[in-house]
Coordinates of C-alpha atoms and ligand atoms in Angstrom, one line a residue:
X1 CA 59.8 -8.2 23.5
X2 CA 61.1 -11.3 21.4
X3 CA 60.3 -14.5 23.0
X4 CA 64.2 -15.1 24.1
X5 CA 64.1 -11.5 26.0
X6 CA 60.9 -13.0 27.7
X7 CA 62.5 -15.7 29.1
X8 CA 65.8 -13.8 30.2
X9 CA 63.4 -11.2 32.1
X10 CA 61.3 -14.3 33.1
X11 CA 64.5 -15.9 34.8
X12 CA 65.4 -12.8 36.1
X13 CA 62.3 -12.3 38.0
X14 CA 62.5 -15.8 39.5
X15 CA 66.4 -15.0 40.9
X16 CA 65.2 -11.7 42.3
X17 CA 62.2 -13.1 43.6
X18 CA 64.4 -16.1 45.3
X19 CA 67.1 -14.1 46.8
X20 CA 64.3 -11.1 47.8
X21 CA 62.9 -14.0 49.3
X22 CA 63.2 -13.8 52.7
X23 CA 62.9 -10.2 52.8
X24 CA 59.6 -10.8 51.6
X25 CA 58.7 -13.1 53.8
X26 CA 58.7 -10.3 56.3
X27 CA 57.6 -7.4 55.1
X28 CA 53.8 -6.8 54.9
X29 CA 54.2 -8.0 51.7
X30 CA 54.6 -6.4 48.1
X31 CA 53.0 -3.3 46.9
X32 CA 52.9 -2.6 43.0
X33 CA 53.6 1.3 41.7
X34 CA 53.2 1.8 37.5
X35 CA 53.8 5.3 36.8
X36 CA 53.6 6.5 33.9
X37 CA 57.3 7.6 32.4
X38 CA 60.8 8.4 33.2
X39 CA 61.2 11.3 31.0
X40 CA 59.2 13.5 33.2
X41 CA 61.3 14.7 36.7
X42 CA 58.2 14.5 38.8
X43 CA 57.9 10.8 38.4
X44 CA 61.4 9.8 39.5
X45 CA 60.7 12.3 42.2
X46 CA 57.0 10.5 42.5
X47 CA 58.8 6.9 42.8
X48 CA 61.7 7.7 45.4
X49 CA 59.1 9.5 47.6
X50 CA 56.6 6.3 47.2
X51 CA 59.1 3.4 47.6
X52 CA 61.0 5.2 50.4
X53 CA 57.1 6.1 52.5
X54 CA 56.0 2.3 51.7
X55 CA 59.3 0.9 52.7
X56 CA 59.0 2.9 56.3
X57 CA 55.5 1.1 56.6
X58 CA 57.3 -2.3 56.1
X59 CA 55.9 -3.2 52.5
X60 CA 58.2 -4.0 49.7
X61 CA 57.9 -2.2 46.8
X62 CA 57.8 -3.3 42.8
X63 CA 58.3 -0.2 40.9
X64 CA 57.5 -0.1 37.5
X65 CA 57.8 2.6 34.6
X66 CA 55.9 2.5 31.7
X67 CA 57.7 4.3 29.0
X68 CA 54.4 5.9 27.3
X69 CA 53.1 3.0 26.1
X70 CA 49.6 1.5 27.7
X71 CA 50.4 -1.9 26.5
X72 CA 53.1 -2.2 28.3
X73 CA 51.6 -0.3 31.4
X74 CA 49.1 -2.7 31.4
X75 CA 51.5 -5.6 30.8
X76 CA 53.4 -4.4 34.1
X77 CA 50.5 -4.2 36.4
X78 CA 49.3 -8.0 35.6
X79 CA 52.9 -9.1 36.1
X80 CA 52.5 -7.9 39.6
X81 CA 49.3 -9.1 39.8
X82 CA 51.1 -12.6 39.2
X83 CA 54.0 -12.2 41.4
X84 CA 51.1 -11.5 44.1
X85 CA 51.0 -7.9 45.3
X86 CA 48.9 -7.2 47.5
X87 CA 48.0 -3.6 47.0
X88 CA 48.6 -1.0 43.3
X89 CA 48.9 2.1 43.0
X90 CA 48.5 3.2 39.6
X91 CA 49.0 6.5 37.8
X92 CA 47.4 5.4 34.6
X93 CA 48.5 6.7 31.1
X94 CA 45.1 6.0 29.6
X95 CA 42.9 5.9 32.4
X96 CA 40.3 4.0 30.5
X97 CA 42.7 1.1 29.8
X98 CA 42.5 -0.7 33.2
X99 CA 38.8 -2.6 33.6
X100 CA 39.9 -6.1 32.5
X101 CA 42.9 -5.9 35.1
X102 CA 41.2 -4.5 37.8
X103 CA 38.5 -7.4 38.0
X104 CA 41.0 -9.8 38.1
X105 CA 42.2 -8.2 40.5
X106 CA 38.7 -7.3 42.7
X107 CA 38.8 -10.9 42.1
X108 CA 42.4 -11.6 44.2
X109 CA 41.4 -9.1 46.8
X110 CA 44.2 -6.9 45.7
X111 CA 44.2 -3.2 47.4
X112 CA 43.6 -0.8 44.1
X113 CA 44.3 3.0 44.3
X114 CA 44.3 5.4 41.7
X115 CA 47.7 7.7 42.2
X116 CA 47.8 10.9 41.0
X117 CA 45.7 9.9 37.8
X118 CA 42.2 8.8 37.7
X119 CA 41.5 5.4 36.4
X120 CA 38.1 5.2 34.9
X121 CA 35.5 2.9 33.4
X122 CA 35.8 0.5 36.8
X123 CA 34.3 0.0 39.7
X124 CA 36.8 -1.4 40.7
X125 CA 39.4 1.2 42.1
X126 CA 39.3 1.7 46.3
X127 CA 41.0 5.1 46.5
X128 CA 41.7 8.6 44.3
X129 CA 44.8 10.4 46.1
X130 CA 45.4 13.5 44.1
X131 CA 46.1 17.5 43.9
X132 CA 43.3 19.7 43.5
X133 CA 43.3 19.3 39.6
X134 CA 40.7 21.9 38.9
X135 CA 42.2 24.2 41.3
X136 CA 45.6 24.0 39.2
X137 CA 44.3 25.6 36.2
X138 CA 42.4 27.8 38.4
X139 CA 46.0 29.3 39.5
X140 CA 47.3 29.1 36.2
X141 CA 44.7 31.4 34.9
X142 CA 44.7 33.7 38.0
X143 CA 48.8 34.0 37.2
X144 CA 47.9 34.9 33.5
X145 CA 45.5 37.7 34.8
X146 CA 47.2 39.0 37.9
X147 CA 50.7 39.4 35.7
X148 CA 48.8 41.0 32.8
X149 CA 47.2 43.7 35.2
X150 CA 50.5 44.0 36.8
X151 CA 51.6 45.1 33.4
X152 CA 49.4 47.6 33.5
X153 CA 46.1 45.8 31.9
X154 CA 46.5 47.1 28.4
X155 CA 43.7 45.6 26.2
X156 CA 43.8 43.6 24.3
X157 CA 46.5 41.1 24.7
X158 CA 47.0 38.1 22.5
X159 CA 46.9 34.6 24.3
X160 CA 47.7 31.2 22.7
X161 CA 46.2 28.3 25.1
X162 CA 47.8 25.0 25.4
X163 CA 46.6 21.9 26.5
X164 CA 47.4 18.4 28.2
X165 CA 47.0 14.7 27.0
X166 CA 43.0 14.1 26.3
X167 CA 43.4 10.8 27.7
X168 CA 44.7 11.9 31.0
X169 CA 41.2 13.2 33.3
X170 CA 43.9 15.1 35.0
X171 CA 44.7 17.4 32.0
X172 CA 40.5 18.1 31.2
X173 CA 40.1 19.4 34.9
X174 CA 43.4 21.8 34.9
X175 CA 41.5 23.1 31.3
X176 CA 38.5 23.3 33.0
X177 CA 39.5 25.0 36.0
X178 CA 42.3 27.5 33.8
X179 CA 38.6 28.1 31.6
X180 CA 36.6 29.4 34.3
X181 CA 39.1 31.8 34.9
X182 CA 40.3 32.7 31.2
X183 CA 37.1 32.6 29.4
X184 CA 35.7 36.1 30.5
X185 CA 38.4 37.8 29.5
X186 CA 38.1 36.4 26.0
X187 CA 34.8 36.5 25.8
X188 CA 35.2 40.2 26.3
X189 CA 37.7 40.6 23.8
X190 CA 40.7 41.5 26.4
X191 CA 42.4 38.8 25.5
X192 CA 42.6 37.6 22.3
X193 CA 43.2 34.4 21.0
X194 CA 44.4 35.0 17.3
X195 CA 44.6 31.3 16.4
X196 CA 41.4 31.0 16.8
X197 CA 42.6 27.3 18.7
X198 CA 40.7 27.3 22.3
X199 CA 38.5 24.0 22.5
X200 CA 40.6 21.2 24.4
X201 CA 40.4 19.1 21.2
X202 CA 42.3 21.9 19.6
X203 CA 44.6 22.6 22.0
X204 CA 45.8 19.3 23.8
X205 CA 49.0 17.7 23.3
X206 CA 49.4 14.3 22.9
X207 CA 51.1 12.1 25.8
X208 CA 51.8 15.7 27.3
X209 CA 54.8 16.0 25.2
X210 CA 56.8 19.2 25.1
X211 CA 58.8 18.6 21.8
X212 CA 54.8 18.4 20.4
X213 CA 54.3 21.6 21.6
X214 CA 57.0 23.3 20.8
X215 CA 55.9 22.5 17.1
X216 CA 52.4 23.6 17.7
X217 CA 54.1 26.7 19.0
X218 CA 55.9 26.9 16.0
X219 CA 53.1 26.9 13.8
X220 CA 51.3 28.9 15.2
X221 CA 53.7 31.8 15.4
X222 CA 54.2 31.5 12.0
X223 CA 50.6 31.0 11.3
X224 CA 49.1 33.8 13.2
X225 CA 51.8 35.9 14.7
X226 CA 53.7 37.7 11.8
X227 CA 54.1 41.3 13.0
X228 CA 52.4 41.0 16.1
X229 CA 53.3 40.4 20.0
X230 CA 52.1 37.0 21.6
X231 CA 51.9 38.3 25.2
X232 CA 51.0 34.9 27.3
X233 CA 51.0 31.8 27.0
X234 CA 48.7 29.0 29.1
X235 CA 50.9 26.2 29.5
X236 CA 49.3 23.3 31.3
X237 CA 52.6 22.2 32.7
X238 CA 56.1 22.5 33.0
X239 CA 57.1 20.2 30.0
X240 CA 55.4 21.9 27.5
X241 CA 56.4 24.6 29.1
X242 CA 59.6 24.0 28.0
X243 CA 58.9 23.6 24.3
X244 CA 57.2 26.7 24.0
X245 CA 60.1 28.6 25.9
X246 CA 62.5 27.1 23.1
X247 CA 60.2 27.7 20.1
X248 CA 59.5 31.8 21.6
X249 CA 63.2 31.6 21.6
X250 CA 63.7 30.7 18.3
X251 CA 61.8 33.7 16.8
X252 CA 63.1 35.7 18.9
X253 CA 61.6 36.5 22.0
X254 CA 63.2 36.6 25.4
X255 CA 66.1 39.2 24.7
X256 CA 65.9 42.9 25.6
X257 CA 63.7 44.0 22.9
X258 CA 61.2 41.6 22.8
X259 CA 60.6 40.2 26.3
X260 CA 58.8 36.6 26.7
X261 CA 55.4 36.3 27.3
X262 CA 53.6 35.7 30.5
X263 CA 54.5 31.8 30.6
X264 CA 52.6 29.4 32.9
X265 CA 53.2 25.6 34.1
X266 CA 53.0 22.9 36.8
X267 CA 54.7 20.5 38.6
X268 CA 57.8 22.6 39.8
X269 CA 60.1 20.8 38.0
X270 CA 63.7 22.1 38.7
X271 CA 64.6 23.5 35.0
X272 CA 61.2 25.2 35.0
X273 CA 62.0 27.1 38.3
X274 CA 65.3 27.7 36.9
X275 CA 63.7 29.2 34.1
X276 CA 61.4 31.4 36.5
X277 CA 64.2 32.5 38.2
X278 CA 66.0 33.8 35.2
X279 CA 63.0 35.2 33.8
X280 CA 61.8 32.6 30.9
X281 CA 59.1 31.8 32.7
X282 CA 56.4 33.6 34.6
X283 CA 54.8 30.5 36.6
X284 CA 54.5 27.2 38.0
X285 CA 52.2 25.2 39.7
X286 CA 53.7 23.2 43.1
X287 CA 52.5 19.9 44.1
X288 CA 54.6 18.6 47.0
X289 CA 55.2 14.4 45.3
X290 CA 56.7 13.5 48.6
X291 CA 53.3 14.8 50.5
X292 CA 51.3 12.7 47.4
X293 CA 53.4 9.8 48.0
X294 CA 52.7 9.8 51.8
X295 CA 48.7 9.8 51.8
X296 CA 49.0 6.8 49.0
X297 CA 51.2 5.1 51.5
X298 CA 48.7 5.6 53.8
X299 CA 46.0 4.6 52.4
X300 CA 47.9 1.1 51.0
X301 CA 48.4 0.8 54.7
X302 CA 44.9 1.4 56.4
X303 CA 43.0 -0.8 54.0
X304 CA 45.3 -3.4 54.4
X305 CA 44.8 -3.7 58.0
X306 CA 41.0 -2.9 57.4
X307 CA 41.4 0.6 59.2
X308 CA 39.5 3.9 58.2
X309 CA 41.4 5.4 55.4
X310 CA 41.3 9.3 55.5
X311 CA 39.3 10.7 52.3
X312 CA 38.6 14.6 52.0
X313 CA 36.0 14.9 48.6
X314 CA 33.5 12.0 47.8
X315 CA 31.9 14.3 44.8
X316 CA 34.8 15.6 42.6
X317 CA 35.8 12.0 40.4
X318 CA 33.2 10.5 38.8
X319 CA 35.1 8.0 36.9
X320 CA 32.6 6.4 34.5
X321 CA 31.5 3.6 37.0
X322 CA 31.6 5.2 40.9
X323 CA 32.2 8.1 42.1
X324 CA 35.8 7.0 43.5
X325 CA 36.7 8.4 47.5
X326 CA 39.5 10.9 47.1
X327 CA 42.1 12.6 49.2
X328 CA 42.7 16.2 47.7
X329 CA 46.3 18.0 48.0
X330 CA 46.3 21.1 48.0
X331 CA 48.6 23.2 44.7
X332 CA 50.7 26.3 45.3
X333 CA 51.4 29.2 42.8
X334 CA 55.3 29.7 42.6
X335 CA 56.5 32.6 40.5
X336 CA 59.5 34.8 40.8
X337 CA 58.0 36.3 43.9
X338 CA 57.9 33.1 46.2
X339 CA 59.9 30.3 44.6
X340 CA 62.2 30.5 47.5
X341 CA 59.7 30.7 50.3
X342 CA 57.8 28.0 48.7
X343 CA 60.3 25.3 47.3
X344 CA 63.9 26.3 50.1
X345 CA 62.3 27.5 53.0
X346 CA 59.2 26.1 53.5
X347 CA 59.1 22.9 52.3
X348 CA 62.9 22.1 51.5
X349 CA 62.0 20.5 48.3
X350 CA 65.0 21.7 46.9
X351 CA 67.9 23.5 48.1
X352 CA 69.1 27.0 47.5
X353 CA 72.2 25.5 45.5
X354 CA 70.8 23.5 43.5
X355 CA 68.7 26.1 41.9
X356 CA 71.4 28.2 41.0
Ligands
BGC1 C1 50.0 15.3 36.2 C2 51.0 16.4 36.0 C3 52.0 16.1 34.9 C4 51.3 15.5 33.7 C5 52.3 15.0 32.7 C6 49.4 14.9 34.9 O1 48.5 13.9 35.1 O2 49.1 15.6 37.2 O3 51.7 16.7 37.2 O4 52.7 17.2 34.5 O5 50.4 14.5 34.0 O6 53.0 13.9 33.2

């Protein structure tokens, strides 16, 4: 940001800040939210469902996004440190980026809790309110298994494994958790991994970023996949997801002859379950944001007033410094055989129309 741009946003601030004024005089006072982009569906959905459950509890919200970049993630939070939050929630794009902020903050008394993402290397984070991380990859592998038996467990089958930002702790427990599942059938040779590409330092993608994968997927079709079938595919989440679908596509898979691979994901995202509707994809992982953006609301709430705040795992998230007091959500498997139940029925996350 030039130095001009700096003062326009500073002035800015200072209007909002006067004419929010009196609202903030009666709220509970101001609650910061960085997340960590815009690109990705299920942090819009993560910051409607947020400032609409804080708003209910009579907080005002300051809602930041950080485009990818920690700098400026970090940036954000101490700007609403200044403006005098009283609670963060942060989904951290580097979760070891935050130790400097967060004793300055320990320091104002300010509420800290780590949202969706672990922040790590401090002591000083209150809360961890998450999905079952492990768990996720745990569903992703038992989809890439139970779809490979289903068609009709013939051995081996060639897998390509694919793997989330190394900087996220999120994306190591969905690897670790897919790995407990996957790694006996390779070891036995029933599914083969012909790129030879399995370690998470091999296999992650950078900032989660699908147009990355698709290129790895590119390569490594080329590399290793000349003549024969690539039958599934572990796809962290639904982004990448996406990038492999399109770079299978472009060599021709998913037409008549040469069907796509078993395809797996997370998050739900609404062009993924499109996809698993039509066919592209075989799975994705559900994590309910509005449900995650509830128990953070919560938990801003409680501690505020000094009031028990609900945990359910004080073992799972070691981050470095404490083991940090978590609430665990639940995941859900969706594939073509329960994306309604799941995502219209019972949890009205979307309608029926708009997945058509
Ligand atoms: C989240 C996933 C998301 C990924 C990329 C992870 O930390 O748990 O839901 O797909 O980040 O944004």
């Amino acid at each position: 940001m030039t130095l001009r741009k700096m003062a326009v946003a500073a002035a800015v601030t200072s209007v909002m800040a006067l004419t929010m004024g009196s609202a903030w005089a009666q709220s509970k006072g101001v609650v910061g939210i960085s997340l960590p982009n815009k690109t990705e569906s299920r942090w819009i959905n993560d910051g409607n469902s947020l400032v609409a459950a804080l708003k209910e509890k009579g907080y005002t919200v300051d809602l930041q996004y950080a485009n990818y970049d920690v700098p400026t993630q970090v940036n954000q939070v101490e700007n609403m440190m200044t403006k005098g939050v009283k609670a963060l929630l942060i989904a951290p794009i580097d979760g070891k980026t935050f130790s400097d902020t967060l004793a300055q903050a320990a320091k104002r008394g300010i509420k800290v809790i780590s949202y969706d993402r672990l922040i790590s290397q401090t002591k000083n984070v209150d809360y961890y309110v998450t999905f079952d991380n492990y768990q996720v990859g745990v569903l992703q592998g038992q989809s890439i298994v139970s779809n490979w038996q289903k068609r009709g467990s013939k051995s081996p089958i060639n897998l390509e494994i694919f793997g989330g930002s190394t900087d996220d702790n999120n994306a190591h427990m969905v690897y670790a958790g897919g790995m407990s599942v996957l790694k006996p059938y390779i070891d036995s040779g029933k599914f083969v991994v012909r790129s030879k590409q399995l370690a998470m330092d091999k296999v992650a993608t950078p900032n989660w970023d699908g147009a990355t994968a698709q290129a790895r997927m590119d390569n490594v079709m080329s590399a290793f996949y000349g003549g024969a079938r690539l039958d599934a595919v572990w796809s962290p989440n639904d982004g990448l997801a996406i990038g492999i679908i399109s770079s299978l596509k472009g060599v021709g898979y998913g037409n008549g002859g040469q069907p796509m691979p078993i395809i797996t994901g997370q998050d739900a995202d609404l062009q993924n379950v499109k996809a698993i509707i039509r066919g592209d994809q075989t799975a994705t992982v559900f994590k309910d944001t509005r449900q995650l953006a509830r128990v953070a609301a919560d938990m801003v709430d409680n501690s505020l007033a000094g009031k028990t705040v609900t945990i359910n795992d004080t073992k799972s998230y070691n981050n470095g410094a404490k083991i940090v007091p978590t609430y665990l959500i639940k995941p859900i498997l969706v594939d073509a055989g329960n994306w309604k139940k799941a995502l219209v029925t019972d949890s009205q996350y979307y309608s029926e129309a708009q997945l058509k």
